[in-house]
Coordinates of N, CA, C and O in Angstrom, one line a residue:
X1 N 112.1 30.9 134.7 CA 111.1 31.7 134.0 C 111.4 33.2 134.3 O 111.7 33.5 135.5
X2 N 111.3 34.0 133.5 CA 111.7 35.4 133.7 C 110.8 36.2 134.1 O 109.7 36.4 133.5
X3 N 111.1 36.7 135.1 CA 110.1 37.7 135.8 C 108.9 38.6 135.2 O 108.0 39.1 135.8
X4 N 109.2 38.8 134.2 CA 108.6 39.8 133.1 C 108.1 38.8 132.6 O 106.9 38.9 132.9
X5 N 108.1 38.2 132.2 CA 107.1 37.5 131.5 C 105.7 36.8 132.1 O 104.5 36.7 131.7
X6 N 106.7 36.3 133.7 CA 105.1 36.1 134.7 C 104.3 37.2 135.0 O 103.2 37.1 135.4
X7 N 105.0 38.2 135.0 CA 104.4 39.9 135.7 C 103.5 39.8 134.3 O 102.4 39.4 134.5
X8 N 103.9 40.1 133.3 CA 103.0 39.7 132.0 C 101.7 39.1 131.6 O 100.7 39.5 131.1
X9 N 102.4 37.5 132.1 CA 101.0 37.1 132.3 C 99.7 37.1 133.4 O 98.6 36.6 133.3
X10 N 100.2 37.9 134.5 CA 99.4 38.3 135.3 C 99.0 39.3 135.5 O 98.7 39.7 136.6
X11 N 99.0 40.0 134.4 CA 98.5 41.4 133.8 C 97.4 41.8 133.6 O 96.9 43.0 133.7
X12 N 96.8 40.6 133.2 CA 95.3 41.0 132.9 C 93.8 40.0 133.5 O 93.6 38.7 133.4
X13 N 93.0 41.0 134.0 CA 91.8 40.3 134.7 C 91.3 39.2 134.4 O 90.7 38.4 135.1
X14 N 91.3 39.1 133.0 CA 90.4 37.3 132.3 C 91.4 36.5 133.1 O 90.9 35.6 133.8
X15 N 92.8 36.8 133.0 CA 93.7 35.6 133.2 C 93.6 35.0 134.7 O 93.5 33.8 135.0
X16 N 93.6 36.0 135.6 CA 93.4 36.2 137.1 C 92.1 35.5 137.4 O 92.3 34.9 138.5
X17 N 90.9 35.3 137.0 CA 89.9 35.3 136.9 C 89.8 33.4 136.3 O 89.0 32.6 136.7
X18 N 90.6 33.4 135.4 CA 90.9 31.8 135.1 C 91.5 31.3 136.1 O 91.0 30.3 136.4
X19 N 92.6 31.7 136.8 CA 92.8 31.3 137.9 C 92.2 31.1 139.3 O 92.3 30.2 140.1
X20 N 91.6 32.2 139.4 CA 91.0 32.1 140.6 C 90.0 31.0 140.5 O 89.7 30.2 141.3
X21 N 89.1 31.1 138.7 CA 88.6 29.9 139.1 C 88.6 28.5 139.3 O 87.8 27.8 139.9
X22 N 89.7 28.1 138.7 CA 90.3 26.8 138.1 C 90.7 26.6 140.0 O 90.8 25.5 140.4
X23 N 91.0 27.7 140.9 CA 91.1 26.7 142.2 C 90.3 26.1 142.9 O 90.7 25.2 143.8
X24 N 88.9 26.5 142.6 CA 88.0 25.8 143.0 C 87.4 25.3 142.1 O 86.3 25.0 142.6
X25 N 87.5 25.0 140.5 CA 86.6 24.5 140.1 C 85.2 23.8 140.1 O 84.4 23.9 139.1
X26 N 84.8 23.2 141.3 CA 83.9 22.4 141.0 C 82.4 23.9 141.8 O 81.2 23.8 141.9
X27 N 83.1 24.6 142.0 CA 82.3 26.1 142.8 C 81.9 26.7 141.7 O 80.9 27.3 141.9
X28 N 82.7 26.9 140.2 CA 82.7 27.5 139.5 C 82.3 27.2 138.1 O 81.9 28.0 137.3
X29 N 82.4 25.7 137.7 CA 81.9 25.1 136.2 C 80.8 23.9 136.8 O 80.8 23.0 137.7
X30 N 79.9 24.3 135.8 CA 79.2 22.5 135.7 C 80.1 21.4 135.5 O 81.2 21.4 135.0
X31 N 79.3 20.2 136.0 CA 80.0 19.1 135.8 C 80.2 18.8 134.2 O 79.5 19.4 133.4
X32 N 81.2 17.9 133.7 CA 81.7 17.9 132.4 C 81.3 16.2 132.4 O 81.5 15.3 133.2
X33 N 80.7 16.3 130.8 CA 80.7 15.1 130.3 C 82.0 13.8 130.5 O 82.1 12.7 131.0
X34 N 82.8 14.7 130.0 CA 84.3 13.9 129.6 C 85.3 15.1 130.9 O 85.3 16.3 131.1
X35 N 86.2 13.8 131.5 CA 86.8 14.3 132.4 C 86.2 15.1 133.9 O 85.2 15.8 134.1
X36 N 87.3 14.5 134.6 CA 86.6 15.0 136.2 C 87.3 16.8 136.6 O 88.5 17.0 136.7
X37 N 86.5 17.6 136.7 CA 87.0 18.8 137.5 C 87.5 18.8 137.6 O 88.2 19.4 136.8
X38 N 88.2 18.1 139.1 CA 89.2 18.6 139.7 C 90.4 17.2 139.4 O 91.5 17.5 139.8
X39 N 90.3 16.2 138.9 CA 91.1 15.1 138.8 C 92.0 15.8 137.1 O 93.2 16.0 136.9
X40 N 90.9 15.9 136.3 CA 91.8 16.0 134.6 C 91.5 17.8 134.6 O 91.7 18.2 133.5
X41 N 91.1 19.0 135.5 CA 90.5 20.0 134.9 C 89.6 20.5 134.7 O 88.8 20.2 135.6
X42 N 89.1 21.4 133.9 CA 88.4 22.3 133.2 C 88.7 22.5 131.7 O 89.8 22.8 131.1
X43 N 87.2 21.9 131.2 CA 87.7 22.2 129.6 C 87.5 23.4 129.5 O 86.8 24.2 130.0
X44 N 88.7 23.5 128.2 CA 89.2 25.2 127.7 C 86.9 26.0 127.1 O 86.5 27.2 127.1
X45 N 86.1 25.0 126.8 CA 84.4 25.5 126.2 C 84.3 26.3 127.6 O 84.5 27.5 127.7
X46 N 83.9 25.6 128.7 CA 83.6 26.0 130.0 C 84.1 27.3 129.9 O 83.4 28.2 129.5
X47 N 85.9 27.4 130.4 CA 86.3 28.6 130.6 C 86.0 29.9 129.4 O 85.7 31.1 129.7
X48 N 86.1 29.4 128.3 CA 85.7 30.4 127.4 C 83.9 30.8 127.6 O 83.5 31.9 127.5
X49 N 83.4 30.0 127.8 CA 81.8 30.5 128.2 C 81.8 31.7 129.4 O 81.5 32.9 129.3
X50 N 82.3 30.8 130.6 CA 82.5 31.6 132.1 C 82.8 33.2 131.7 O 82.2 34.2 132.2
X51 N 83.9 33.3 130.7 CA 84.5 34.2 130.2 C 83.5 35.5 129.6 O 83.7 36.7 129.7
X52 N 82.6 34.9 128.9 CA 81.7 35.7 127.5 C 83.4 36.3 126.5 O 83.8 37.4 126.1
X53 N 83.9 35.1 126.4 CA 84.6 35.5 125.2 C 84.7 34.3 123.8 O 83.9 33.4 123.6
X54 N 85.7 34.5 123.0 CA 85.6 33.3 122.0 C 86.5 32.8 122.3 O 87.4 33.4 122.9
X55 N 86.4 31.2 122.0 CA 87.6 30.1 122.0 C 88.5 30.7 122.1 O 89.1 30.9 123.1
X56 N 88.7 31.0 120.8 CA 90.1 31.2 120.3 C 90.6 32.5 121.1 O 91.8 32.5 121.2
X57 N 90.1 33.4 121.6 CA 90.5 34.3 122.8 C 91.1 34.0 123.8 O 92.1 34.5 124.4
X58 N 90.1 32.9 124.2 CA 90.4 32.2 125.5 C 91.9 31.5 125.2 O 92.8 31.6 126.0
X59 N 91.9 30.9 124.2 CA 92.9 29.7 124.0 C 94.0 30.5 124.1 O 95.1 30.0 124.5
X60 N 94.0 31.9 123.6 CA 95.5 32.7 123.8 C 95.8 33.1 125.4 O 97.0 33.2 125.7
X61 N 94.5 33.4 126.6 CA 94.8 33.2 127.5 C 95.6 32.2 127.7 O 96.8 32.3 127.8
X62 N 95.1 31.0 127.9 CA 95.1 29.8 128.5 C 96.6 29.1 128.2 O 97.1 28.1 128.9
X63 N 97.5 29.8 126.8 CA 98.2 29.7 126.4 C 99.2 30.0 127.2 O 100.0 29.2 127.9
X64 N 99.0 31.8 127.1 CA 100.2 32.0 128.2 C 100.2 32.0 129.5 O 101.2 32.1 130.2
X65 N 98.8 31.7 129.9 CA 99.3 31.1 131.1 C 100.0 29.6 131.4 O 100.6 29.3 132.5
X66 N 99.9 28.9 130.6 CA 100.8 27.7 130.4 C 102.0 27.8 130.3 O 102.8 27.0 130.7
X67 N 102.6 29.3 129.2 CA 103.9 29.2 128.7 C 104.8 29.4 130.1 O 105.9 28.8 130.2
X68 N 104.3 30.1 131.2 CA 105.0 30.5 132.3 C 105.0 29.6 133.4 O 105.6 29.6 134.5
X69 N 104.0 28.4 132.8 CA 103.6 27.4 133.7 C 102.7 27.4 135.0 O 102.7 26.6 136.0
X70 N 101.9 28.3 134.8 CA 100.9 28.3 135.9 C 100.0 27.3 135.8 O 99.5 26.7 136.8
X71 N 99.6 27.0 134.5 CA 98.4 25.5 134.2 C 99.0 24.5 133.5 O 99.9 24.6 132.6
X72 N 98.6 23.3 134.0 CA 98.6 22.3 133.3 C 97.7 22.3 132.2 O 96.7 23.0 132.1
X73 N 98.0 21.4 131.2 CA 96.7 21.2 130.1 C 96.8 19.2 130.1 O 97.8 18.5 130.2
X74 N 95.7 19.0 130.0 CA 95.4 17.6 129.3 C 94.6 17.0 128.4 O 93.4 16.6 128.7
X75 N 95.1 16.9 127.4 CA 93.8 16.4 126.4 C 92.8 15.1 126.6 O 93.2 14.0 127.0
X76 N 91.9 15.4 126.4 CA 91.0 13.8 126.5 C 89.8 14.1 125.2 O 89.1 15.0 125.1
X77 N 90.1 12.9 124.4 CA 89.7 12.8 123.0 C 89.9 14.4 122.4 O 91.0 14.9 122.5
X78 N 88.8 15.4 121.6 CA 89.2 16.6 121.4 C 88.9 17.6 122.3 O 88.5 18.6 121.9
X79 N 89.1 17.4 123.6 CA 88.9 18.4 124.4 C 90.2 18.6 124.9 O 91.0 17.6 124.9
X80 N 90.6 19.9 125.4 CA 91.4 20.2 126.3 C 91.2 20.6 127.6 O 90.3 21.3 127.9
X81 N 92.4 20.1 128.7 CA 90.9 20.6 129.9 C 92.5 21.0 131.1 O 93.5 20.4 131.1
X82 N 92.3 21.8 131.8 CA 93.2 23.0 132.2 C 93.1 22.7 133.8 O 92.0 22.5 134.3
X83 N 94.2 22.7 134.5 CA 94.0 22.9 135.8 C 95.2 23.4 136.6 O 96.2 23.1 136.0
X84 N 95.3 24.0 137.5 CA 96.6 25.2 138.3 C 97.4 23.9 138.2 O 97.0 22.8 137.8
X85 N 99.0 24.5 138.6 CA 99.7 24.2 139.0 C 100.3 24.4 139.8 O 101.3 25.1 139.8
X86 N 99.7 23.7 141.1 CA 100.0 24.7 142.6 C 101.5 25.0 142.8 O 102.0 26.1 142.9
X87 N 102.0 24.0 142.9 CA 103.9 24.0 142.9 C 104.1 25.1 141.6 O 105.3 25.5 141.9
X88 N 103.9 25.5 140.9 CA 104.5 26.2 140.1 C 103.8 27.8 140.7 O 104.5 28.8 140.6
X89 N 102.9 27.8 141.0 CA 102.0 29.1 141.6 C 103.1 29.5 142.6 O 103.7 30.5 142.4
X90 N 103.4 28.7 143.6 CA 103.6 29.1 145.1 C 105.5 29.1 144.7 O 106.4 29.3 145.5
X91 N 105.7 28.8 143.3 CA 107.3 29.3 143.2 C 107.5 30.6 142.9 O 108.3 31.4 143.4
X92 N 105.9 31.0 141.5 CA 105.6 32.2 141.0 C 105.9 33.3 142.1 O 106.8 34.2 142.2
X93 N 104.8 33.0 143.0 CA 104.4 34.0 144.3 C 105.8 34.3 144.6 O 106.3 35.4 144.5
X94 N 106.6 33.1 145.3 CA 108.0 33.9 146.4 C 109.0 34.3 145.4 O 110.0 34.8 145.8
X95 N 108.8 34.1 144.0 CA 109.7 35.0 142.8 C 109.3 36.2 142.7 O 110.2 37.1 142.6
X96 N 108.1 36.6 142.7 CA 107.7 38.2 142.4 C 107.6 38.7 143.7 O 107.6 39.9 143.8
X97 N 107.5 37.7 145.1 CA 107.5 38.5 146.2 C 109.2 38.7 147.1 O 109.3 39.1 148.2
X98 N 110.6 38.2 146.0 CA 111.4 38.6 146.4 C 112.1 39.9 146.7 O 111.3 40.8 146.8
X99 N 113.6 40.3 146.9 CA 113.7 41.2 146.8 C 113.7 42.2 145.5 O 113.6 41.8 144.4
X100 N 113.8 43.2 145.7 CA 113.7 44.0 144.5 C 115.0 45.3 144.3 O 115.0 46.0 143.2

């Protein structure tokens, strides 16, 4: 993944703020009908609420944070529901914290 493009996606506070929550989830969303917290996620409703933004706002976050691979996504029936990717975080981190 190209550096620029993760520096990119961690550009902006909604996105930071999706992550920070999605690490502790169950500190940060009500429990969900369908799907467990911390087992399948956070549905993309939750995080757009948490947010005060719209879906479809959110879903372009949620997007690129996937394209770079920081989240997982998993569907269950029409929900989608989001959770870190620690192995991919902690490659993120010693890539942007290499030399320069």
């Amino acid at each position: 993944m190209l550096e620029v493009e993760l520096a990119k996606a961690l550009s902006n506070d909604k996105r930071l703020l999706i992550l920070d929550w999605l690490r502790d989830p169950e500190a940060h969303f009500p429990p969900q009908r369908d799907g467990d917290l911390v087992e399948d996620g956070v549905c993309s409703v939750f995080i757009a609420d948490k947010l005060g933004i719209s879906q479809p706002s959110c879903g372009e976050h949620l997007k690129l944070l996937r394209q770079v691979g920081l989240l997982r996504a998993k569907k269950i029936r029409q929900w989608v529901f989001y959770q870190r990717d620690e192995e991919r975080i902690a490659a993120a981190k010693a890539q942007l914290g290499g030399d320069w």
